[in-house]
């Protein structure tokens, strides 16, 4: 299938996958560089938590900005401009600056992060519909593969004594490259606004946003807890070597990658609801291992177990939202994506706030509680009916 530009849907899907890879490479570079940033800037966990809170707020604003850009010009421009802003933020973070400027740089990165988060899923749903088969999990797998590469690269450069800024700079350059290429080459399709669809007699999207949004909330709570604090927990609490600390995140992302490579084949056969319930349970189990077995090996294993569940749950939720609200998928996905940042606030900021009074080991109970609370809601996925194709 080709469009006016002569680019096939499959080729465009690969380019969107490269966008997922750029996002994964950049995010993993930042979170695995946190211990180095802490030392370089002379900041503690509480200050890191405050910055992460501001970055989450900035990312939520970026997600809403992506919705506005997508409505006016199309999600391809939201994605391309977001990637360029991410590149600028990453490049700025490599420089030793006063803490006020360092915070401002990360805020700019956060706006780009949110814009890319939302528009990547918009683009993924559009190209999946154009292809007529499930590809969302494999697109997210590109994110994961790049995140693993970043974590391993970070481990390698730290082992050699080189600065963490090298990995962050590589991620910045790659994001800029894909943003420039994608400005004209990303998927040009657009969908109607929710208000227009509803005025024409379309179904309410509120149940879709609530159910899929809460699945995203819990998945990203687990993801941000592991992504943000796994390296810090291993290095500061369990006294792992600096070169070993990023391996917890690498194991987590390796498990995420495996689950995403098979999910597009398994979910259509087993059904979304059973898979969603199973993925949530596995997420909780992995975090429970981390909090009950305080050893380096057990912690790395626990992070990997949690990754199996997260790997399936995130693309499943976005794919479901895009399918159930196909006529207005751009706007609905932007709304669902906002739940990401609520989960990130609890997963990153609350765990950091609890690290001093109770320790990170006990703080990893927060994701377990969230999983238990979300299980009843996940059962409501089966009540959502798929609308007729537009």
GROMACS .gro file of N, CA, C and O in nm, residues 22-73:
model
  208
   22UNK      N    1   1.439   0.639   1.888
   22UNK     CA    2   1.498   0.765   1.933
   22UNK      C    3   1.449   0.801   2.072
   22UNK      O    4   1.527   0.848   2.157
   23UNK      N    5   1.320   0.780   2.098
   23UNK     CA    6   1.266   0.810   2.230
   23UNK      C    7   1.325   0.718   2.336
   23UNK      O    8   1.362   0.762   2.445
   24UNK      N    9   1.334   0.589   2.306
   24UNK     CA   10   1.389   0.494   2.402
   24UNK      C   11   1.535   0.518   2.431
   24UNK      O   12   1.581   0.510   2.545
   25UNK      N   13   1.612   0.551   2.327
   25UNK     CA   14   1.755   0.577   2.343
   25UNK      C   15   1.776   0.698   2.435
   25UNK      O   16   1.858   0.695   2.527
   26UNK      N   17   1.700   0.805   2.410
   26UNK     CA   18   1.716   0.926   2.489
   26UNK      C   19   1.673   0.909   2.633
   26UNK      O   20   1.744   0.951   2.725
   27UNK      N   21   1.557   0.847   2.655
   27UNK     CA   22   1.508   0.831   2.791
   27UNK      C   23   1.599   0.741   2.873
   27UNK      O   24   1.631   0.771   2.989
   28UNK      N   25   1.642   0.630   2.815
   28UNK     CA   26   1.732   0.540   2.887
   28UNK      C   27   1.864   0.607   2.918
   28UNK      O   28   1.923   0.585   3.025
   29UNK      N   29   1.913   0.687   2.825
   29UNK     CA   30   2.039   0.758   2.851
   29UNK      C   31   2.025   0.852   2.971
   29UNK      O   32   2.115   0.860   3.056
   30UNK      N   33   1.912   0.921   2.980
   30UNK     CA   34   1.891   1.014   3.091
   30UNK      C   35   1.880   0.940   3.225
   30UNK      O   36   1.947   0.976   3.322
   31UNK      N   37   1.795   0.836   3.230
   31UNK     CA   38   1.772   0.772   3.360
   31UNK      C   39   1.896   0.696   3.409
   31UNK      O   40   1.920   0.690   3.531
   32UNK      N   41   1.973   0.637   3.319
   32UNK     CA   42   2.094   0.568   3.363
   32UNK      C   43   2.207   0.665   3.395
   32UNK      O   44   2.305   0.628   3.460
   33UNK      N   45   2.193   0.789   3.348
   33UNK     CA   46   2.292   0.892   3.382
   33UNK      C   47   2.260   0.964   3.513
   33UNK      O   48   2.339   1.048   3.558
   34UNK      N   49   2.145   0.932   3.576
   34UNK     CA   50   2.105   1.004   3.697
   34UNK      C   51   2.211   1.001   3.808
   34UNK      O   52   2.238   1.104   3.871
   35UNK      N   53   2.271   0.884   3.838
   35UNK     CA   54   2.375   0.886   3.942
   35UNK      C   55   2.491   0.980   3.907
   35UNK      O   56   2.543   1.051   3.995
   36UNK      N   57   2.529   0.984   3.780
   36UNK     CA   58   2.636   1.075   3.738
   36UNK      C   59   2.592   1.220   3.747
   36UNK      O   60   2.667   1.307   3.794
   37UNK      N   61   2.469   1.247   3.704
   37UNK     CA   62   2.416   1.383   3.714
   37UNK      C   63   2.410   1.429   3.860
   37UNK      O   64   2.439   1.544   3.891
   38UNK      N   65   2.371   1.337   3.948
   38UNK     CA   66   2.365   1.370   4.092
   38UNK      C   67   2.502   1.415   4.142
   38UNK      O   68   2.514   1.517   4.212
   39UNK      N   69   2.604   1.338   4.107
   39UNK     CA   70   2.740   1.372   4.151
   39UNK      C   71   2.790   1.501   4.087
   39UNK      O   72   2.850   1.586   4.153
   40UNK      N   73   2.767   1.515   3.957
   40UNK     CA   74   2.816   1.632   3.886
   40UNK      C   75   2.752   1.761   3.936
   40UNK      O   76   2.818   1.864   3.952
   41UNK      N   77   2.620   1.756   3.959
   41UNK     CA   78   2.546   1.876   3.999
   41UNK      C   79   2.547   1.896   4.151
   41UNK      O   80   2.503   2.001   4.199
   42UNK      N   81   2.592   1.794   4.228
   42UNK     CA   82   2.591   1.805   4.373
   42UNK      C   83   2.450   1.808   4.432
   42UNK      O   84   2.421   1.886   4.523
   43UNK      N   85   2.361   1.720   4.382
   43UNK     CA   86   2.222   1.717   4.428
   43UNK      C   87   2.192   1.582   4.491
   43UNK      O   88   2.262   1.484   4.469
   44UNK      N   89   2.084   1.578   4.571
   44UNK     CA   90   2.045   1.455   4.639
   44UNK      C   91   1.917   1.400   4.577
   44UNK      O   92   1.861   1.456   4.483
   45UNK      N   93   1.867   1.287   4.634
   45UNK     CA   94   1.747   1.223   4.581
   45UNK      C   95   1.625   1.314   4.588
   45UNK      O   96   1.538   1.309   4.500
   46UNK      N   97   1.616   1.395   4.692
   46UNK     CA   98   1.502   1.485   4.705
   46UNK      C   99   1.500   1.587   4.593
   46UNK      O  100   1.395   1.616   4.534
   47UNK      N  101   1.618   1.641   4.559
   47UNK     CA  102   1.627   1.737   4.449
   47UNK      C  103   1.593   1.669   4.317
   47UNK      O  104   1.523   1.727   4.232
   48UNK      N  105   1.641   1.546   4.299
   48UNK     CA  106   1.609   1.471   4.178
   48UNK      C  107   1.458   1.451   4.167
   48UNK      O  108   1.398   1.467   4.060
   49UNK      N  109   1.394   1.418   4.280
   49UNK     CA  110   1.249   1.399   4.280
   49UNK      C  111   1.176   1.527   4.239
   49UNK      O  112   1.078   1.523   4.165
   50UNK      N  113   1.223   1.641   4.289
   50UNK     CA  114   1.162   1.769   4.254
   50UNK      C  115   1.176   1.797   4.104
   50UNK      O  116   1.081   1.842   4.038
   51UNK      N  117   1.294   1.769   4.049
   51UNK     CA  118   1.314   1.788   3.905
   51UNK      C  119   1.222   1.696   3.826
   51UNK      O  120   1.158   1.737   3.728
   52UNK      N  121   1.212   1.571   3.869
   52UNK     CA  122   1.128   1.475   3.799
   52UNK      C  123   0.981   1.517   3.802
   52UNK      O  124   0.907   1.496   3.704
   53UNK      N  125   0.938   1.575   3.914
   53UNK     CA  126   0.802   1.626   3.923
   53UNK      C  127   0.779   1.733   3.817
   53UNK      O  128   0.678   1.732   3.745
   54UNK      N  129   0.873   1.827   3.806
   54UNK     CA  130   0.860   1.933   3.708
   54UNK      C  131   0.866   1.879   3.564
   54UNK      O  132   0.795   1.927   3.476
   55UNK      N  133   0.951   1.779   3.542
   55UNK     CA  134   0.960   1.718   3.409
   55UNK      C  135   0.828   1.650   3.372
   55UNK      O  136   0.782   1.658   3.257
   56UNK      N  137   0.765   1.584   3.470
   56UNK     CA  138   0.635   1.520   3.443
   56UNK      C  139   0.530   1.623   3.405
   56UNK      O  140   0.449   1.602   3.314
   57UNK      N  141   0.528   1.735   3.477
   57UNK     CA  142   0.433   1.842   3.445
   57UNK      C  143   0.461   1.896   3.305
   57UNK      O  144   0.369   1.919   3.225
   58UNK      N  145   0.588   1.917   3.275
   58UNK     CA  146   0.626   1.965   3.141
   58UNK      C  147   0.587   1.864   3.034
   58UNK      O  148   0.542   1.903   2.924
   59UNK      N  149   0.602   1.735   3.063
   59UNK     CA  150   0.567   1.632   2.965
   59UNK      C  151   0.417   1.628   2.941
   59UNK      O  152   0.371   1.608   2.828
   60UNK      N  153   0.338   1.646   3.047
   60UNK     CA  154   0.192   1.653   3.030
   60UNK      C  155   0.155   1.770   2.939
   60UNK      O  156   0.069   1.759   2.851
   61UNK      N  157   0.222   1.884   2.960
   61UNK     CA  158   0.199   1.999   2.872
   61UNK      C  159   0.241   1.967   2.729
   61UNK      O  160   0.173   2.006   2.633
   62UNK      N  161   0.350   1.893   2.713
   62UNK     CA  162   0.394   1.853   2.580
   62UNK      C  163   0.295   1.761   2.511
   62UNK      O  164   0.273   1.771   2.390
   63UNK      N  165   0.231   1.672   2.589
   63UNK     CA  166   0.129   1.583   2.533
   63UNK      C  167   0.009   1.663   2.482
   63UNK      O  168  -0.044   1.637   2.373
   64UNK      N  169  -0.034   1.762   2.561
   64UNK     CA  170  -0.145   1.847   2.518
   64UNK      C  171  -0.107   1.931   2.397
   64UNK      O  172  -0.188   1.954   2.307
   65UNK      N  173   0.019   1.976   2.394
   65UNK     CA  174   0.067   2.051   2.279
   65UNK      C  175   0.065   1.965   2.154
   65UNK      O  176   0.027   2.011   2.044
   66UNK      N  177   0.104   1.839   2.167
   66UNK     CA  178   0.101   1.746   2.053
   66UNK      C  179  -0.041   1.729   2.001
   66UNK      O  180  -0.064   1.720   1.879
   67UNK      N  181  -0.139   1.724   2.091
   67UNK     CA  182  -0.279   1.714   2.050
   67UNK      C  183  -0.320   1.835   1.967
   67UNK      O  184  -0.385   1.822   1.863
   68UNK      N  185  -0.278   1.954   2.010
   68UNK     CA  186  -0.312   2.077   1.937
   68UNK      C  187  -0.246   2.078   1.798
   68UNK      O  188  -0.309   2.114   1.698
   69UNK      N  189  -0.119   2.040   1.794
   69UNK     CA  190  -0.049   2.038   1.666
   69UNK      C  191  -0.110   1.934   1.573
   69UNK      O  192  -0.129   1.958   1.453
   70UNK      N  193  -0.143   1.817   1.627
   70UNK     CA  194  -0.202   1.711   1.546
   70UNK      C  195  -0.337   1.754   1.490
   70UNK      O  196  -0.370   1.723   1.374
   71UNK      N  197  -0.417   1.825   1.570
   71UNK     CA  198  -0.548   1.871   1.523
   71UNK      C  199  -0.534   1.973   1.410
   71UNK      O  200  -0.616   1.975   1.318
   72UNK      N  201  -0.431   2.054   1.416
   72UNK     CA  202  -0.417   2.163   1.318
   72UNK      C  203  -0.340   2.119   1.194
   72UNK      O  204  -0.377   2.152   1.082
   73UNK      N  205  -0.230   2.047   1.214
   73UNK     CA  206  -0.142   2.014   1.102
   73UNK      C  207  -0.119   1.863   1.082
   73UNK      O  208  -0.067   1.824   0.979
   0.00000   0.00000   0.00000
